């Protein structure tokens, strides 16, 4: 069983395995999914096109607008998502380090 990363009130956390900064949120109203994405610096561009090309059916692309005031909120992307959207587009977090235990 893996431990939980340290959490703050805004949904940010750290991965218990690789310590990468994460944003963990339930996205959706009727049928919500828990999204776990790498939280990148606000000035790092992540355009929609490359993120959509790297996605798979099991790895969705999330749009992350950064409001001036208020919490971060991930949004779904669909086939109608504008290709020139100025926000960061993130994929599901995958650890880059191997687990340190066998159980």
Short mmCIF file of N, CA and C in Angstrom, two decimals:
data_model
loop_
_atom_site.label_atom_id
_atom_site.label_comp_id
_atom_site.label_asym_id
_atom_site.label_seq_id
_atom_site.Cartn_x
_atom_site.Cartn_y
_atom_site.Cartn_z
N UNK A 1 0.85 -1.16 0.00
CA UNK A 1 0.00 0.00 0.00
C UNK A 1 0.90 1.23 0.00
N UNK A 2 0.62 2.13 -0.86
CA UNK A 2 1.46 3.33 -0.92
C UNK A 2 0.89 4.40 -0.01
N UNK A 3 1.77 5.25 0.49
CA UNK A 3 1.35 6.32 1.38
C UNK A 3 0.74 7.47 0.61
N UNK A 4 0.06 8.33 1.30
CA UNK A 4 -0.53 9.50 0.67
C UNK A 4 0.48 10.64 0.69
N UNK A 5 0.46 11.43 -0.36
CA UNK A 5 1.32 12.61 -0.40
C UNK A 5 0.74 13.70 0.49
N UNK A 6 1.57 14.64 0.84
CA UNK A 6 1.11 15.77 1.65
C UNK A 6 0.15 16.60 0.83
N UNK A 7 -1.00 16.97 1.42
CA UNK A 7 -2.02 17.74 0.72
C UNK A 7 -2.21 19.09 1.34
N UNK A 8 -2.60 20.05 0.52
CA UNK A 8 -2.97 21.36 1.00
C UNK A 8 -4.44 21.57 0.68
N UNK A 9 -5.02 22.66 1.10
CA UNK A 9 -6.43 22.90 0.89
C UNK A 9 -6.82 23.21 -0.55
N UNK A 10 -5.85 23.50 -1.43
CA UNK A 10 -6.18 23.88 -2.79
C UNK A 10 -6.10 22.73 -3.79
N UNK A 11 -5.98 21.49 -3.32
CA UNK A 11 -5.94 20.34 -4.20
C UNK A 11 -4.55 19.97 -4.67
N UNK A 12 -3.54 20.76 -4.29
CA UNK A 12 -2.18 20.42 -4.68
C UNK A 12 -1.61 19.42 -3.70
N UNK A 13 -0.68 18.63 -4.17
CA UNK A 13 -0.11 17.55 -3.38
C UNK A 13 1.24 17.19 -3.97
N UNK A 14 1.88 16.22 -3.41
CA UNK A 14 3.12 15.65 -3.97
C UNK A 14 2.93 14.16 -4.13
N UNK A 15 3.46 13.62 -5.20
CA UNK A 15 3.38 12.19 -5.46
C UNK A 15 4.17 11.46 -4.37
N UNK A 16 3.59 10.43 -3.73
CA UNK A 16 4.32 9.72 -2.68
C UNK A 16 5.52 8.94 -3.19
N UNK A 17 5.56 8.62 -4.49
CA UNK A 17 6.68 7.85 -5.03
C UNK A 17 7.82 8.71 -5.55
N UNK A 18 7.47 9.73 -6.36
CA UNK A 18 8.52 10.52 -7.00
C UNK A 18 8.58 11.97 -6.51
N UNK A 19 7.68 12.37 -5.62
CA UNK A 19 7.64 13.71 -5.04
C UNK A 19 7.35 14.83 -6.04
N UNK A 20 6.83 14.49 -7.20
CA UNK A 20 6.48 15.52 -8.18
C UNK A 20 5.26 16.29 -7.68
N UNK A 21 5.20 17.61 -7.92
CA UNK A 21 4.02 18.37 -7.52
C UNK A 21 2.82 17.95 -8.38
N UNK A 22 1.68 17.71 -7.73
CA UNK A 22 0.48 17.24 -8.41
C UNK A 22 -0.70 18.14 -8.11
N UNK A 23 -1.66 18.14 -9.02
CA UNK A 23 -2.97 18.73 -8.81
C UNK A 23 -3.96 17.58 -8.91
N UNK A 24 -4.71 17.34 -7.84
CA UNK A 24 -5.66 16.24 -7.79
C UNK A 24 -7.04 16.82 -7.58
N UNK A 25 -7.96 16.56 -8.52
CA UNK A 25 -9.31 17.12 -8.45
C UNK A 25 -10.31 16.14 -9.02
N UNK A 26 -11.54 16.23 -8.52
CA UNK A 26 -12.67 15.56 -9.15
C UNK A 26 -13.17 16.53 -10.22
N UNK A 27 -13.27 16.06 -11.47
CA UNK A 27 -13.70 16.91 -12.58
C UNK A 27 -15.01 16.37 -13.12
N UNK A 28 -16.01 17.23 -13.21
CA UNK A 28 -17.31 16.85 -13.72
C UNK A 28 -18.37 16.99 -12.65
N UNK A 29 -19.61 17.05 -13.07
CA UNK A 29 -20.71 17.20 -12.12
C UNK A 29 -21.52 15.93 -11.96
N UNK A 30 -21.94 15.33 -13.06
CA UNK A 30 -22.79 14.14 -12.99
C UNK A 30 -21.95 12.88 -12.86
N UNK A 31 -21.03 12.68 -13.75
CA UNK A 31 -20.14 11.53 -13.71
C UNK A 31 -18.71 12.06 -13.62
N UNK A 32 -18.22 12.24 -12.42
CA UNK A 32 -16.92 12.86 -12.23
C UNK A 32 -15.79 11.82 -12.29
N UNK A 33 -14.64 12.26 -12.73
CA UNK A 33 -13.42 11.47 -12.71
C UNK A 33 -12.40 12.19 -11.84
N UNK A 34 -11.59 11.42 -11.15
CA UNK A 34 -10.53 12.05 -10.39
C UNK A 34 -9.32 12.20 -11.29
N UNK A 35 -8.93 13.43 -11.54
CA UNK A 35 -7.78 13.72 -12.39
C UNK A 35 -6.57 13.95 -11.49
N UNK A 36 -5.45 13.37 -11.87
CA UNK A 36 -4.18 13.51 -11.15
C UNK A 36 -3.14 13.90 -12.19
N UNK A 37 -2.79 15.21 -12.22
CA UNK A 37 -1.89 15.73 -13.24
C UNK A 37 -0.67 16.38 -12.59
N UNK A 38 0.42 16.43 -13.35
CA UNK A 38 1.61 17.15 -12.90
C UNK A 38 1.30 18.63 -12.85
N UNK A 39 1.60 19.29 -11.75
CA UNK A 39 1.38 20.73 -11.62
C UNK A 39 2.65 21.45 -12.04
N UNK A 40 2.58 22.13 -13.17
CA UNK A 40 3.73 22.79 -13.75
C UNK A 40 3.74 24.27 -13.38
N UNK A 41 4.88 24.93 -13.50
CA UNK A 41 4.93 26.38 -13.27
C UNK A 41 3.99 27.09 -14.23
N UNK A 42 3.38 28.20 -13.81
CA UNK A 42 2.41 28.90 -14.66
C UNK A 42 2.98 29.41 -15.97
N UNK A 43 4.28 29.67 -16.02
CA UNK A 43 4.86 30.24 -17.24
C UNK A 43 5.31 29.18 -18.25
N UNK A 44 5.15 27.89 -17.93
CA UNK A 44 5.55 26.84 -18.87
C UNK A 44 4.42 26.56 -19.85
N UNK A 45 4.63 26.82 -21.15
CA UNK A 45 3.55 26.61 -22.12
C UNK A 45 3.32 25.12 -22.36
N UNK A 46 2.07 24.75 -22.44
CA UNK A 46 1.67 23.39 -22.78
C UNK A 46 0.50 23.47 -23.75
N UNK A 47 0.76 23.64 -25.06
CA UNK A 47 -0.32 23.79 -26.02
C UNK A 47 -1.15 22.52 -26.17
N UNK A 48 -2.37 22.70 -26.66
CA UNK A 48 -3.30 21.59 -26.78
C UNK A 48 -2.86 20.56 -27.82
N UNK A 49 -2.35 20.98 -28.96
CA UNK A 49 -1.99 20.06 -30.04
C UNK A 49 -1.03 18.96 -29.62
N UNK A 50 0.15 19.28 -29.06
CA UNK A 50 1.07 18.23 -28.63
C UNK A 50 0.50 17.35 -27.52
N UNK A 51 -0.27 17.93 -26.61
CA UNK A 51 -0.87 17.13 -25.53
C UNK A 51 -1.89 16.15 -26.11
N UNK A 52 -2.70 16.60 -27.06
CA UNK A 52 -3.69 15.71 -27.68
C UNK A 52 -3.00 14.60 -28.47
N UNK A 53 -1.88 14.90 -29.11
CA UNK A 53 -1.15 13.88 -29.87
C UNK A 53 -0.52 12.84 -28.94
N UNK A 54 -0.15 13.24 -27.73
CA UNK A 54 0.48 12.32 -26.78
C UNK A 54 -0.54 11.54 -25.95
N UNK A 55 -1.81 11.90 -26.03
CA UNK A 55 -2.82 11.24 -25.21
C UNK A 55 -3.19 9.88 -25.79
N UNK A 56 -3.80 9.06 -24.95
CA UNK A 56 -4.32 7.76 -25.34
C UNK A 56 -5.77 7.70 -24.87
N UNK A 57 -6.51 6.65 -25.24
CA UNK A 57 -7.89 6.55 -24.74
C UNK A 57 -7.98 6.48 -23.21
N UNK A 58 -6.91 6.05 -22.55
CA UNK A 58 -6.90 5.94 -21.10
C UNK A 58 -6.14 7.09 -20.43
N UNK A 59 -5.69 8.05 -21.21
CA UNK A 59 -4.94 9.18 -20.69
C UNK A 59 -5.53 10.44 -21.30
N UNK A 60 -6.47 11.05 -20.60
CA UNK A 60 -7.18 12.22 -21.12
C UNK A 60 -6.34 13.48 -21.03
N UNK A 61 -6.72 14.48 -21.82
CA UNK A 61 -6.07 15.79 -21.79
C UNK A 61 -6.96 16.72 -20.98
N UNK A 62 -6.36 17.43 -20.03
CA UNK A 62 -7.09 18.37 -19.18
C UNK A 62 -6.61 19.77 -19.45
N UNK A 63 -7.53 20.72 -19.47
CA UNK A 63 -7.22 22.13 -19.68
C UNK A 63 -7.15 22.81 -18.31
N UNK A 64 -6.10 23.56 -18.05
CA UNK A 64 -5.93 24.21 -16.76
C UNK A 64 -5.82 25.73 -16.93
N UNK A 65 -6.96 26.43 -16.85
CA UNK A 65 -6.89 27.89 -16.80
C UNK A 65 -6.35 28.33 -15.45
N UNK A 66 -5.63 29.38 -15.41
CA UNK A 66 -5.10 29.90 -14.14
C UNK A 66 -5.73 31.25 -13.86
N UNK A 67 -6.82 31.24 -13.07
CA UNK A 67 -7.50 32.51 -12.78
C UNK A 67 -6.65 33.40 -11.89
N UNK A 68 -6.87 34.68 -12.01
CA UNK A 68 -6.14 35.64 -11.18
C UNK A 68 -6.50 35.47 -9.72
N UNK A 69 -7.79 35.25 -9.46
CA UNK A 69 -8.28 35.05 -8.10
C UNK A 69 -9.10 33.76 -8.08
N UNK A 70 -8.93 32.98 -7.06
CA UNK A 70 -9.70 31.75 -6.94
C UNK A 70 -8.84 30.52 -7.16
N UNK A 71 -9.41 29.35 -6.92
CA UNK A 71 -8.65 28.11 -7.01
C UNK A 71 -8.45 27.64 -8.45
N UNK A 72 -7.47 26.76 -8.63
CA UNK A 72 -7.26 26.13 -9.93
C UNK A 72 -8.38 25.13 -10.16
N UNK A 73 -8.91 25.07 -11.38
CA UNK A 73 -9.98 24.13 -11.73
C UNK A 73 -9.66 23.51 -13.09
N UNK A 74 -9.47 22.21 -13.10
CA UNK A 74 -9.26 21.51 -14.36
C UNK A 74 -10.57 21.47 -15.14
N UNK A 75 -10.45 21.47 -16.47
CA UNK A 75 -11.62 21.37 -17.33
C UNK A 75 -11.41 20.22 -18.32
N UNK A 76 -12.52 19.59 -18.70
CA UNK A 76 -12.49 18.56 -19.72
C UNK A 76 -12.08 19.17 -21.05
N UNK A 77 -11.44 18.38 -21.89
CA UNK A 77 -11.26 18.78 -23.29
C UNK A 77 -12.03 17.79 -24.14
N UNK A 78 -12.58 18.25 -25.22
CA UNK A 78 -13.33 17.40 -26.14
C UNK A 78 -12.81 17.66 -27.54
N UNK A 79 -13.41 17.02 -28.51
CA UNK A 79 -13.03 17.24 -29.90
C UNK A 79 -13.29 18.66 -30.36
N UNK A 80 -14.14 19.39 -29.64
CA UNK A 80 -14.43 20.78 -29.99
C UNK A 80 -13.55 21.77 -29.24
N UNK A 81 -12.56 21.30 -28.51
CA UNK A 81 -11.68 22.20 -27.77
C UNK A 81 -10.88 23.03 -28.77
N UNK A 82 -10.79 24.36 -28.58
CA UNK A 82 -10.08 25.19 -29.56
C UNK A 82 -8.60 24.84 -29.62
N UNK A 83 -8.06 24.62 -30.82
CA UNK A 83 -6.66 24.23 -30.93
C UNK A 83 -5.69 25.32 -30.50
N UNK A 84 -6.13 26.58 -30.48
CA UNK A 84 -5.27 27.68 -30.07
C UNK A 84 -5.55 28.16 -28.65
N UNK A 85 -6.12 27.29 -27.82
CA UNK A 85 -6.44 27.64 -26.43
C UNK A 85 -5.15 28.06 -25.71
N UNK A 86 -5.15 29.18 -24.99
CA UNK A 86 -3.92 29.70 -24.37
C UNK A 86 -3.55 29.03 -23.04
N UNK A 87 -4.38 28.15 -22.51
CA UNK A 87 -4.11 27.55 -21.21
C UNK A 87 -3.16 26.35 -21.32
N UNK A 88 -2.69 25.91 -20.16
CA UNK A 88 -1.87 24.69 -20.12
C UNK A 88 -2.76 23.48 -20.34
N UNK A 89 -2.24 22.47 -21.04
CA UNK A 89 -2.98 21.23 -21.29
C UNK A 89 -2.13 20.08 -20.75
N UNK A 90 -2.70 19.38 -19.78
CA UNK A 90 -1.94 18.42 -19.00
C UNK A 90 -2.48 17.01 -19.17
N UNK A 91 -1.58 16.03 -19.06
CA UNK A 91 -1.94 14.62 -19.10
C UNK A 91 -1.85 14.04 -17.69
N UNK A 92 -2.35 12.85 -17.52
CA UNK A 92 -2.30 12.16 -16.25
C UNK A 92 -0.86 11.95 -15.80
N UNK A 93 -0.62 12.09 -14.50
CA UNK A 93 0.72 11.92 -13.94
C UNK A 93 1.14 10.45 -14.00
N UNK A 94 2.36 10.21 -14.42
CA UNK A 94 2.98 8.89 -14.39
C UNK A 94 4.34 9.05 -13.73
N UNK A 95 4.59 8.28 -12.69
CA UNK A 95 5.86 8.38 -11.96
C UNK A 95 7.03 8.03 -12.87
N UNK A 96 8.12 8.74 -12.67
CA UNK A 96 9.33 8.49 -13.45
C UNK A 96 10.33 7.64 -12.68
N UNK A 97 10.04 7.36 -11.41
CA UNK A 97 10.95 6.56 -10.60
C UNK A 97 10.29 5.22 -10.27
N UNK A 98 11.12 4.22 -10.08
CA UNK A 98 10.62 2.91 -9.69
C UNK A 98 10.27 2.92 -8.20
N UNK A 99 9.27 2.15 -7.79
CA UNK A 99 8.96 2.08 -6.35
C UNK A 99 10.13 1.54 -5.55
N UNK A 100 10.26 2.02 -4.32
CA UNK A 100 11.40 1.61 -3.50
C UNK A 100 11.11 0.34 -2.71
N UNK A 101 9.88 -0.14 -2.71
CA UNK A 101 9.55 -1.39 -2.00
C UNK A 101 8.84 -2.34 -2.94
N UNK A 102 8.79 -3.59 -2.55
CA UNK A 102 8.14 -4.61 -3.37
C UNK A 102 6.69 -4.80 -2.99
N UNK A 103 6.23 -4.19 -1.93
CA UNK A 103 4.84 -4.38 -1.49
C UNK A 103 4.18 -3.08 -1.22
#
